[in-house]
PDB file of C-alpha atoms in Angstrom:
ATOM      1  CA  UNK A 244       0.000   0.000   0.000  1.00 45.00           C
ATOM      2  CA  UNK A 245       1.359   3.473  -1.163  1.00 45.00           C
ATOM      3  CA  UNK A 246       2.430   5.809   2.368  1.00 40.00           C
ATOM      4  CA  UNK A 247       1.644   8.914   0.444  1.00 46.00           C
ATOM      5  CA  UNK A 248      -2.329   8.217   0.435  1.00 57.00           C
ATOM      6  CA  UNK A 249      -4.363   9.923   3.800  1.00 52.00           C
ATOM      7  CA  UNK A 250      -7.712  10.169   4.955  1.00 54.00           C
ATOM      8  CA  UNK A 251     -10.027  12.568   4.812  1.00 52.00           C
ATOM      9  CA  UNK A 252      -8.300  14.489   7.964  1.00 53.00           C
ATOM     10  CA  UNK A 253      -5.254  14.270   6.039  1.00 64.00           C
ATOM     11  CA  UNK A 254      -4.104  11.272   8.512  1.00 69.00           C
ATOM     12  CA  UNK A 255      -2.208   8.560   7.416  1.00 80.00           C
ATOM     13  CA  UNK A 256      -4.648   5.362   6.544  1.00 81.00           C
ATOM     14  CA  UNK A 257      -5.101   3.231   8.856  1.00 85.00           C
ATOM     15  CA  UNK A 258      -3.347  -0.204   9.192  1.00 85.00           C
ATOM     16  CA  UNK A 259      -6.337  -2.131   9.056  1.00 87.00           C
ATOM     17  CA  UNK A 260      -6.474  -0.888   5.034  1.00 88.00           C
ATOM     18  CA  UNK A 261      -3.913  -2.983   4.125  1.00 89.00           C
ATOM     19  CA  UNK A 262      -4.790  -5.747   5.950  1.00 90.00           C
ATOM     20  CA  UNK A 263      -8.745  -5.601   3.961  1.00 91.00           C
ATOM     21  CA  UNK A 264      -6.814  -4.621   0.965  1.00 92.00           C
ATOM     22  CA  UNK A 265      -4.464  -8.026   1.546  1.00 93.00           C
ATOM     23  CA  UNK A 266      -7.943  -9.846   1.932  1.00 94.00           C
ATOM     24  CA  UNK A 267      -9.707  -8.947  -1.018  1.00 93.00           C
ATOM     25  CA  UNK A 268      -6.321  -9.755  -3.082  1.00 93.00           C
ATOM     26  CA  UNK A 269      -6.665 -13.159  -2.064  1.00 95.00           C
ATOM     27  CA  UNK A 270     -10.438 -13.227  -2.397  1.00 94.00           C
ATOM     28  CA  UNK A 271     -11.758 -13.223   0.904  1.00 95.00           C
ATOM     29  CA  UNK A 272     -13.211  -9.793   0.871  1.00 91.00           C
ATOM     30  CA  UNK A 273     -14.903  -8.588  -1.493  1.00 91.00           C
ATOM     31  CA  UNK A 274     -14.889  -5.026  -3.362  1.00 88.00           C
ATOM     32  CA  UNK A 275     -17.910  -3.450  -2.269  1.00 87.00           C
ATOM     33  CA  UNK A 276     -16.674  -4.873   1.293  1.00 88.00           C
ATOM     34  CA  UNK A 277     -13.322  -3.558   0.900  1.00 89.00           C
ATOM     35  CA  UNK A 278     -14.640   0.251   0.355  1.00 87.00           C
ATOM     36  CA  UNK A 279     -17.152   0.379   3.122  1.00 86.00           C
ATOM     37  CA  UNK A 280     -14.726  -1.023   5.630  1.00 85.00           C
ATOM     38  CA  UNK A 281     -12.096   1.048   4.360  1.00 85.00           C
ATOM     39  CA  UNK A 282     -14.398   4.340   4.160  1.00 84.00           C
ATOM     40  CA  UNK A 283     -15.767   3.599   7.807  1.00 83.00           C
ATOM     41  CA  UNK A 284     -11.799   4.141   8.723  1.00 82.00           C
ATOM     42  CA  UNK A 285     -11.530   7.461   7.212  1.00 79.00           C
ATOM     43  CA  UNK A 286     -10.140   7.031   3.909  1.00 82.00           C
ATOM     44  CA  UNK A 287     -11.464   8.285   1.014  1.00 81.00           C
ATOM     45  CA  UNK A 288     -12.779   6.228  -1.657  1.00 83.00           C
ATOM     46  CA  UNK A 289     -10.124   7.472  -4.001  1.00 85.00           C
ATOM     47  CA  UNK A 290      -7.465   6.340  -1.541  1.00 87.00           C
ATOM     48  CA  UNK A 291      -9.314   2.771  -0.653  1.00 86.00           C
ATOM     49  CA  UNK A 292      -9.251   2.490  -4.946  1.00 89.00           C
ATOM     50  CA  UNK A 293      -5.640   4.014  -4.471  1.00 89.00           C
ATOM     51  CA  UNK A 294      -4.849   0.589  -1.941  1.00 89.00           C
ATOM     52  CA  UNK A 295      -6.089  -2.036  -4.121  1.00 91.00           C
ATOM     53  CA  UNK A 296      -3.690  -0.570  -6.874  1.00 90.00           C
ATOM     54  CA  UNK A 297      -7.009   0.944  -8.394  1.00 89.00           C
ATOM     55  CA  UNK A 298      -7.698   4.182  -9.816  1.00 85.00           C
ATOM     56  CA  UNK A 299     -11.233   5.801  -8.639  1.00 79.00           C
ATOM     57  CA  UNK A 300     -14.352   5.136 -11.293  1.00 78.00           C
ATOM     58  CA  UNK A 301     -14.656   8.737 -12.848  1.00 78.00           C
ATOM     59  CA  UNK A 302     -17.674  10.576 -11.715  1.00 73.00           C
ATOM     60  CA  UNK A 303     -20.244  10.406 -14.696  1.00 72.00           C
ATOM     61  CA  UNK A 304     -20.745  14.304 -16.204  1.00 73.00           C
ATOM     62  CA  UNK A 305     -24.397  15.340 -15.631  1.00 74.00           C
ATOM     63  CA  UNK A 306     -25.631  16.796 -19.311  1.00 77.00           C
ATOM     64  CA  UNK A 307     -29.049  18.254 -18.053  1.00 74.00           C
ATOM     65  CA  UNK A 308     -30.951  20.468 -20.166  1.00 78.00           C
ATOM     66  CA  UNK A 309     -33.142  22.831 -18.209  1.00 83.00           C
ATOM     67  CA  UNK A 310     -36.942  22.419 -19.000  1.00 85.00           C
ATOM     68  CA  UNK A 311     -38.868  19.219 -19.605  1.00 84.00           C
ATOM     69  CA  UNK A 312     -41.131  17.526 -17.574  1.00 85.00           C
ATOM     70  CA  UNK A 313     -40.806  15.661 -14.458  1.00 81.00           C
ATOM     71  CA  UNK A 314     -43.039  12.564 -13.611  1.00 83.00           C
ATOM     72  CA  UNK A 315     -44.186  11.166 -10.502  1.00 79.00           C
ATOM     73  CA  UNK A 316     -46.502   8.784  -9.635  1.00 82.00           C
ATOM     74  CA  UNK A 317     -48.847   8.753  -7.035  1.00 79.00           C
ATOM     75  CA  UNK A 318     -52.151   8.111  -5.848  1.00 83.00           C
ATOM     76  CA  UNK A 319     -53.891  11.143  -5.178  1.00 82.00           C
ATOM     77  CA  UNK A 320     -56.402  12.015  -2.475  1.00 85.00           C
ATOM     78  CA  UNK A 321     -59.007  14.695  -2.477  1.00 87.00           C
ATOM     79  CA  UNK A 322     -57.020  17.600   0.014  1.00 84.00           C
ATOM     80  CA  UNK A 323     -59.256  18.460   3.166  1.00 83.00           C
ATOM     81  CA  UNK A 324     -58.165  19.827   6.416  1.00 78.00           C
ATOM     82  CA  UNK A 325     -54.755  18.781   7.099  1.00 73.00           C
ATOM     83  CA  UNK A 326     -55.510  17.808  10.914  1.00 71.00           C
ATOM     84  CA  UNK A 327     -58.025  15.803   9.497  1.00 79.00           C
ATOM     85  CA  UNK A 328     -55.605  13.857   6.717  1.00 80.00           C
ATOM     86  CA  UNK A 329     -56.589   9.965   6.923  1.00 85.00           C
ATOM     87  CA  UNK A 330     -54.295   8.899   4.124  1.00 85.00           C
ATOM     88  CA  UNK A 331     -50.970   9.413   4.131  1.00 84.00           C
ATOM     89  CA  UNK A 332     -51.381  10.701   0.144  1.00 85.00           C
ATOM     90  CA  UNK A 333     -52.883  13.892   1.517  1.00 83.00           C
ATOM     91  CA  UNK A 334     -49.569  14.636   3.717  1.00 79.00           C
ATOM     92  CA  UNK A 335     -47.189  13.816   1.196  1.00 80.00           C
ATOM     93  CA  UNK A 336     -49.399  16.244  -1.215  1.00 80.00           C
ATOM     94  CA  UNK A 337     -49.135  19.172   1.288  1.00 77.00           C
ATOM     95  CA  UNK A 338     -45.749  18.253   3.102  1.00 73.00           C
ATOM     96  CA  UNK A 339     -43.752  19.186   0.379  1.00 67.00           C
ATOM     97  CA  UNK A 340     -44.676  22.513  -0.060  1.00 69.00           C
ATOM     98  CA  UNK A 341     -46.460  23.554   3.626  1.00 70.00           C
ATOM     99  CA  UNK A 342     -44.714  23.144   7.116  1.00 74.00           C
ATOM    100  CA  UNK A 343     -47.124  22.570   9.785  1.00 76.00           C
ATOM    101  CA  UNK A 344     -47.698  25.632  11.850  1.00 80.00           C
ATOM    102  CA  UNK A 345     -48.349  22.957  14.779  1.00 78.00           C
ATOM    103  CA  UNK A 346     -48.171  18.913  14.945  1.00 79.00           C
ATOM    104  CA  UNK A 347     -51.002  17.139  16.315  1.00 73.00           C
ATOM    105  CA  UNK A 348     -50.753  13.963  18.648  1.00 72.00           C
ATOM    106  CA  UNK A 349     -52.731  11.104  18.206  1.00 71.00           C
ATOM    107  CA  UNK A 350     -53.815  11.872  21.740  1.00 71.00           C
ATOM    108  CA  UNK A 351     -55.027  15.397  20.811  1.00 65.00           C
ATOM    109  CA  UNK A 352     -52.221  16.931  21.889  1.00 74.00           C
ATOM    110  CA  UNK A 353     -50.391  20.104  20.301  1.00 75.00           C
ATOM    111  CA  UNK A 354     -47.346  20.931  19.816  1.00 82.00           C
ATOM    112  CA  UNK A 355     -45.219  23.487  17.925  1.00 82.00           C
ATOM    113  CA  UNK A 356     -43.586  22.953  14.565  1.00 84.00           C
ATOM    114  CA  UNK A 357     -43.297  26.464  12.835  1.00 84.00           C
ATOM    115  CA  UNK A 358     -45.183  28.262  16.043  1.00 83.00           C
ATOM    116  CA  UNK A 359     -42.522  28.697  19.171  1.00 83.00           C
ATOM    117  CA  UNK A 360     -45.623  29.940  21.064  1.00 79.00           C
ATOM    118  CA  UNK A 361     -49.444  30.947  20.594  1.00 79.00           C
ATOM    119  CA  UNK A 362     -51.468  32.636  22.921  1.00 78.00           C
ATOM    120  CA  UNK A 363     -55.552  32.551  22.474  1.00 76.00           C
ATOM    121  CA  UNK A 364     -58.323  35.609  23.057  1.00 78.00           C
ATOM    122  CA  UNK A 365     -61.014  35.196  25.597  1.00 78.00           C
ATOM    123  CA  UNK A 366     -63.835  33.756  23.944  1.00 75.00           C
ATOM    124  CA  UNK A 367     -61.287  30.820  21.568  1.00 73.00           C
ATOM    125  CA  UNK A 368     -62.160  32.567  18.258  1.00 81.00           C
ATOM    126  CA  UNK A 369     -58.620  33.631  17.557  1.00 80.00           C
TER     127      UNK A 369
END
């Protein structure tokens, strides 16, 4: 294993690296293995490629076009209350785009998601 490879903290790799790298060499551990071990000790996954002699799989170059049309498939629910939301299609409907002011408990309690505090007039209208 090369001495000039480091972590992600710039640390030498650890020992253990060459040990999993010595495994999968004589087929006892296997690739896939091999990284997630290897990342799980700090290296990168250009340095755990770097240990098995390997040179890191290029990233793959995004060619996006802006516009188009994006497709997702769901069932959909009529929208009603969302306190009152029985299916969990309704929440996903709203969730994305509305943060609760407040979450309520199955056991009818409130409590605060967007609200830090409320306060309520005399007669509960507002």
């Amino acid at each position: 294993m090369p001495h000039d490879q480091t972590t992600t903290a710039r640390s030498p790799l650890h020992p253990a690296i060459g040990m999993y790298a010595a495994e999968v060499e004589q087929g006892k551990l296997s690739r896939r293995e091999f990284l997630t071990r290897s990342t799980a000790l700090g290296a990168t996954a250009a340095a755990a490629y770097g240990a098995l002699g390997l040179a890191a799989p290029a990233e793959a170059a995004a060619h996006i076009e802006p516009g188009g049309t994006l497709r997702v498939q769901m069932s959909v629910r009529a929208l009603k209350d969302t306190r009152t939301a029985d299916w969990s299609e309704i929440s996903n409907q709203t969730r994305g785009t509305l943060e609760y002011l407040v979450e309520y408990n199955n056991d009818g309690s409130v409590r605060g998601m967007l609200l830090d505090s409320w306060e309520v007039n005399e007669d509960a209208t507002v």
